[in-house]
Amino acid sequence: MKYFLVPLSFLLGSLLGGLLVRFWRAGGENRPTTMQKLKLVVITALGTGLLIGAGGYGFLRYKFRPRELAPATTQNALEDLHKAGGDTNGSKGIPVAGVYTFKTSGLTKVKSSLLGNTERAMPKSIPAILIPRGNCWELTLRIEEGNEGTEKYCSTVNGVRLAERWEKRQMFGFTTTSRMTSGSLPVIGPTGKPGSTWKDAWNIVEHSSTSPLKIERPDLLFQMTYVGIETLDIGGQKLQAHHVIQTSSWTSAVSGSLKREVWYTVDTGLMVKLTIKSLGEGIISMESDTQYELTSLTPQQ
């Protein structure tokens, strides 16, 4: 229907112009010439089209204006943890269930010639919900209410691997959700040797958006690098963590690049630190540079 708005508005303006011509002819002795009638019809048609277009654009900017989202709270995260169930006692080799806290920093900038520009700073800290399910667990980083990402990890004989990923994002008043699956290799690669590299992919299996604009989400092909084991200080506690770098770039309706650096504990594979730098360019362009670091290895339950 949206593709017919321009010709329909022009047709409506032409009809209005025709009615004005008819009233003009019936209103007095000085009847309009053919050229005068044509000018009146064209001017009325153009004016009507511009008026409808301006009104539509104003409505679009108002409807999809940037909105403040409610901050994510630990209390809400705990309630969702209890509703979800799962094994809160934990098992050997699996991270402890509960609500963790990540201190965060960084900024996300969004630009759109149609909807305008906005930017959003990361809160100082966010809750993260960890729910074990068998030999797997789901870790949800809740940035704001309605703005979160979940990663599903599984413990295998070859090591911990990232199995699936879900995202829910709210921006300009519309919601975008995606679900992706990852490869079968563990997070430290096929060899687990420092400096080793390999290929991996996040394949889109579900994607939807309430945006009036078509937003595509391409599969992400990653160049992976296992840096090695590093010592981190998390909440005053020293621990050993695997350091992995993921880089990707793509070109489609939206072109962009992504670099993630992730640190996982050696004993359980719990993600304790994450940095993300991303750039996407298209109808809606987004640039993000954010950092996450766990504040304590002991979650709330």
Coordinates of C-alpha atoms in Angstrom, one line a residue:
M1 CA 0.0 0.0 0.0
K2 CA 2.8 2.4 0.9
Y3 CA 4.1 2.3 -2.8
F4 CA 0.8 3.8 -4.0
L5 CA 0.7 6.8 -1.6
V6 CA 2.4 9.2 -3.9
P7 CA 0.2 8.5 -7.0
L8 CA -2.9 8.4 -4.8
S9 CA -2.1 11.8 -3.2
F10 CA -1.5 13.3 -6.6
L11 CA -4.8 11.8 -7.9
L12 CA -6.6 13.3 -4.8
G13 CA -5.0 16.7 -5.5
S14 CA -6.1 16.5 -9.2
L15 CA -9.7 15.7 -8.1
L16 CA -9.7 18.7 -5.7
G17 CA -8.3 20.9 -8.5
G18 CA -11.0 19.7 -10.8
L19 CA -13.7 20.7 -8.2
L20 CA -12.1 24.1 -7.8
V21 CA -12.2 24.6 -11.6
R22 CA -15.9 23.7 -11.6
F23 CA -16.7 26.1 -8.8
W24 CA -14.7 28.8 -10.7
R25 CA -16.7 28.2 -13.9
A26 CA -20.0 28.5 -12.0
G27 CA -19.0 31.5 -10.1
G28 CA -19.0 34.3 -12.6
E29 CA -18.7 35.6 -16.2
N30 CA -14.9 35.4 -16.4
R31 CA -14.6 31.7 -17.1
P32 CA -11.1 30.2 -16.8
T33 CA -9.1 29.4 -19.9
T34 CA -7.9 25.9 -20.6
M35 CA -4.4 26.8 -19.4
Q36 CA -5.7 28.4 -16.2
K37 CA -7.7 25.2 -15.5
L38 CA -4.6 23.1 -16.1
K39 CA -2.4 25.2 -13.8
L40 CA -5.0 25.1 -11.0
V41 CA -5.3 21.3 -11.2
V42 CA -1.5 20.8 -11.2
I43 CA -0.9 23.3 -8.4
T44 CA -3.6 21.8 -6.3
A45 CA -2.3 18.3 -6.9
L46 CA 1.3 19.2 -6.0
G47 CA 0.1 21.1 -2.9
T48 CA -2.0 18.2 -1.7
G49 CA 0.9 15.7 -2.3
L50 CA 3.3 17.9 -0.4
L51 CA 0.8 18.5 2.5
I52 CA 0.2 14.7 2.8
G53 CA 3.9 14.0 2.6
A54 CA 4.8 16.5 5.2
G55 CA 2.1 15.3 7.5
G56 CA 3.1 11.7 7.0
Y57 CA 6.8 12.5 7.7
G58 CA 5.9 14.4 10.8
F59 CA 3.8 11.4 12.0
L60 CA 6.6 9.0 11.2
R61 CA 9.2 11.1 13.2
Y62 CA 6.8 11.3 16.2
K63 CA 5.8 7.7 16.2
F64 CA 9.4 6.4 15.9
R65 CA 11.1 9.1 18.0
P66 CA 13.9 8.0 20.4
R67 CA 12.6 6.8 23.7
E68 CA 14.1 6.3 27.1
L69 CA 13.9 2.7 28.3
A70 CA 13.5 1.7 31.9
P71 CA 16.8 0.7 33.5
A72 CA 17.4 -3.0 34.1
T73 CA 17.2 -3.9 37.8
T74 CA 18.7 -6.8 39.8
Q75 CA 15.3 -7.3 41.4
N76 CA 13.5 -7.8 38.1
A77 CA 16.4 -10.1 37.0
L78 CA 16.0 -12.2 40.1
E79 CA 12.3 -12.5 39.6
D80 CA 12.9 -13.7 36.0
L81 CA 15.6 -16.1 37.2
H82 CA 13.1 -17.7 39.7
K83 CA 10.4 -17.9 37.0
A84 CA 12.7 -19.6 34.5
G85 CA 13.8 -22.4 36.9
G86 CA 16.8 -24.3 36.0
D87 CA 19.5 -26.0 38.2
T88 CA 20.3 -23.4 40.8
N89 CA 22.5 -25.8 42.7
G90 CA 24.9 -26.0 39.8
S91 CA 27.0 -29.0 38.7
K92 CA 30.7 -29.6 38.1
G93 CA 32.2 -27.7 35.2
I94 CA 29.1 -25.4 34.9
P95 CA 28.9 -21.8 36.1
V96 CA 26.8 -21.1 39.2
A97 CA 23.2 -20.0 38.5
G98 CA 22.1 -16.6 39.6
V99 CA 22.2 -12.9 38.8
Y100 CA 25.6 -11.5 38.2
T101 CA 26.6 -7.8 37.9
F102 CA 28.8 -6.4 35.1
K103 CA 30.2 -2.9 35.3
T104 CA 29.8 -1.4 31.9
S105 CA 31.0 1.7 29.9
G106 CA 30.8 3.0 26.3
L107 CA 28.5 4.6 23.9
T108 CA 26.2 3.6 21.0
K109 CA 25.4 6.2 18.3
V110 CA 22.6 5.8 15.8
K111 CA 22.1 7.9 12.7
S112 CA 19.2 7.9 10.2
S113 CA 18.4 10.6 7.6
L114 CA 14.7 9.6 7.9
L115 CA 14.3 9.2 11.6
G116 CA 17.0 11.4 13.0
N117 CA 20.0 10.8 15.2
T118 CA 20.4 9.6 18.8
E119 CA 23.0 8.2 21.1
R120 CA 22.9 6.1 24.2
A121 CA 25.5 5.8 26.9
M122 CA 25.9 2.5 28.7
P123 CA 24.7 2.4 32.3
K124 CA 27.3 2.1 35.0
S125 CA 26.3 -1.5 35.7
I126 CA 23.9 -4.1 34.4
P127 CA 22.5 -7.4 35.7
A128 CA 23.2 -10.7 33.9
I129 CA 21.0 -13.8 34.4
L130 CA 22.7 -17.2 34.3
I131 CA 20.4 -20.2 34.0
P132 CA 22.0 -23.7 33.7
R133 CA 20.1 -26.4 31.7
G134 CA 21.7 -29.8 31.7
N135 CA 25.3 -29.4 30.4
C136 CA 24.4 -26.0 28.9
W137 CA 23.7 -22.6 30.4
E138 CA 22.2 -19.3 29.1
L139 CA 23.7 -16.0 30.0
T140 CA 21.6 -12.9 29.5
L141 CA 23.1 -9.4 29.6
R142 CA 20.2 -7.1 30.3
I143 CA 21.3 -3.6 29.3
E144 CA 17.8 -2.0 29.7
E145 CA 14.3 -3.5 30.0
G146 CA 13.6 -4.6 26.5
N147 CA 17.2 -4.3 25.4
E148 CA 19.2 -7.5 26.0
G149 CA 21.3 -10.3 24.5
T150 CA 21.5 -14.0 25.5
E151 CA 24.2 -16.5 24.7
K152 CA 23.8 -20.2 25.2
Y153 CA 27.0 -22.2 26.0
C154 CA 27.4 -25.9 26.3
S155 CA 30.1 -28.0 27.9
T156 CA 31.4 -30.7 25.6
V157 CA 34.3 -33.3 25.6
N158 CA 36.2 -30.8 23.5
G159 CA 35.6 -27.8 25.7
V160 CA 33.0 -25.1 26.1
R161 CA 31.3 -23.9 22.9
L162 CA 28.9 -21.1 22.1
A163 CA 25.8 -22.8 20.6
E164 CA 23.1 -20.0 20.1
R165 CA 22.6 -16.3 20.5
W166 CA 19.4 -14.2 20.9
E167 CA 19.1 -10.4 20.7
K168 CA 16.3 -8.1 21.5
R169 CA 16.9 -4.4 20.7
Q170 CA 14.6 -1.4 21.0
M171 CA 15.4 1.8 19.0
F172 CA 13.3 4.7 17.7
G173 CA 10.2 3.0 19.2
F174 CA 10.4 -0.2 17.3
T175 CA 11.7 -3.6 18.4
T176 CA 14.1 -5.9 16.5
T177 CA 14.7 -9.5 17.5
S178 CA 17.2 -12.1 16.1
R179 CA 18.3 -15.6 16.8
M180 CA 21.6 -17.1 15.6
T181 CA 23.3 -20.4 15.8
S182 CA 27.0 -20.9 16.0
G183 CA 29.5 -23.5 14.9
S184 CA 30.4 -26.7 16.7
L185 CA 34.0 -25.7 17.7
P186 CA 34.8 -24.8 21.3
V187 CA 35.5 -21.1 22.1
I188 CA 39.2 -21.7 22.2
G189 CA 39.3 -23.3 18.7
P190 CA 40.1 -26.8 17.4
T191 CA 43.6 -26.9 18.9
G192 CA 43.4 -24.7 21.9
K193 CA 46.9 -23.4 21.2
P194 CA 47.7 -19.8 21.8
G195 CA 47.9 -17.8 18.6
S196 CA 45.8 -20.3 16.6
T197 CA 43.2 -19.0 14.2
W198 CA 40.1 -20.5 12.6
K199 CA 36.8 -19.6 10.9
D200 CA 33.4 -19.6 12.6
A201 CA 29.9 -18.3 11.7
W202 CA 26.8 -17.0 13.3
N203 CA 23.9 -18.0 11.1
I204 CA 20.6 -16.1 11.3
V205 CA 17.7 -18.5 11.9
E206 CA 15.1 -16.0 13.0
H207 CA 14.8 -12.2 12.5
S208 CA 11.9 -9.8 12.8
S209 CA 11.4 -6.1 13.3
T210 CA 8.5 -3.7 13.8
S211 CA 10.4 -1.0 11.9
P212 CA 8.7 0.6 8.9
L213 CA 12.1 0.3 7.1
K214 CA 13.4 -3.0 5.9
I215 CA 16.3 -4.0 8.2
E216 CA 18.3 -7.0 7.1
R217 CA 20.6 -9.0 9.4
P218 CA 23.3 -10.9 7.4
D219 CA 25.0 -14.1 8.6
L220 CA 28.3 -13.2 10.3
L221 CA 31.5 -15.0 9.3
F222 CA 34.2 -14.6 11.9
Q223 CA 37.9 -14.8 11.9
M224 CA 38.7 -16.2 15.3
T225 CA 42.0 -15.9 17.2
Y226 CA 42.8 -17.6 20.5
V227 CA 45.2 -15.3 22.3
G228 CA 45.9 -17.6 25.2
I229 CA 45.4 -17.7 29.0
E230 CA 45.6 -14.5 31.0
T231 CA 45.3 -13.6 34.6
L232 CA 42.4 -11.3 35.5
D233 CA 41.3 -9.6 38.8
I234 CA 37.6 -10.0 39.2
G235 CA 36.2 -8.5 42.4
G236 CA 39.5 -8.8 44.1
Q237 CA 39.9 -12.4 43.1
K238 CA 42.6 -13.6 40.7
L239 CA 41.6 -16.1 38.1
Q240 CA 42.8 -17.6 34.8
A241 CA 40.8 -16.8 31.7
H242 CA 40.9 -17.7 28.0
H243 CA 41.2 -14.6 25.8
V244 CA 39.5 -14.9 22.4
I245 CA 39.2 -12.3 19.6
Q246 CA 36.4 -12.4 17.0
T247 CA 36.4 -10.1 13.9
S248 CA 33.9 -9.9 11.1
S249 CA 32.9 -7.6 8.2
W250 CA 30.1 -7.8 5.7
T251 CA 28.6 -6.0 2.7
S252 CA 24.9 -6.2 1.8
A253 CA 21.9 -3.8 2.2
V254 CA 23.7 -2.9 5.4
S255 CA 27.6 -3.0 5.4
G256 CA 29.6 -3.1 8.5
S257 CA 32.2 -4.6 10.8
L258 CA 32.4 -6.2 14.3
K259 CA 35.2 -6.9 16.7
R260 CA 34.6 -8.7 20.0
E261 CA 37.2 -9.6 22.6
V262 CA 36.0 -12.1 25.1
W263 CA 37.5 -13.6 28.3
Y264 CA 36.2 -17.0 29.7
T265 CA 37.2 -18.6 33.0
V266 CA 39.4 -21.6 32.4
D267 CA 37.5 -23.8 34.9
T268 CA 33.9 -23.3 33.9
G269 CA 33.8 -21.1 30.7
L270 CA 32.0 -18.3 32.4
M271 CA 32.3 -15.0 30.4
V272 CA 33.9 -12.5 32.7
K273 CA 34.9 -9.7 30.4
L274 CA 33.7 -8.5 27.0
T275 CA 34.6 -5.6 24.7
I276 CA 32.6 -4.8 21.5
K277 CA 33.3 -2.4 18.6
S278 CA 30.8 -2.4 15.8
L279 CA 29.8 -0.3 12.8
G280 CA 26.8 -0.8 10.6
E281 CA 26.0 1.6 7.7
G282 CA 22.7 1.7 5.8
I283 CA 19.3 3.4 6.1
I284 CA 19.9 3.3 9.8
S285 CA 23.6 3.5 10.7
M286 CA 25.0 2.4 14.1
E287 CA 28.4 2.7 15.8
S288 CA 29.0 1.1 19.1
D289 CA 32.0 0.9 21.4
T290 CA 31.1 -0.8 24.7
Q291 CA 32.9 -2.7 27.6
Y292 CA 31.6 -5.2 30.1
E293 CA 33.5 -6.7 33.2
L294 CA 32.1 -9.0 35.9
T295 CA 32.3 -7.5 39.4
S296 CA 32.1 -10.7 41.4
L297 CA 32.2 -14.5 40.8
T298 CA 29.4 -14.9 43.4
P299 CA 25.9 -14.3 42.0
Q300 CA 22.7 -13.4 43.8
Q301 CA 20.1 -16.1 44.0

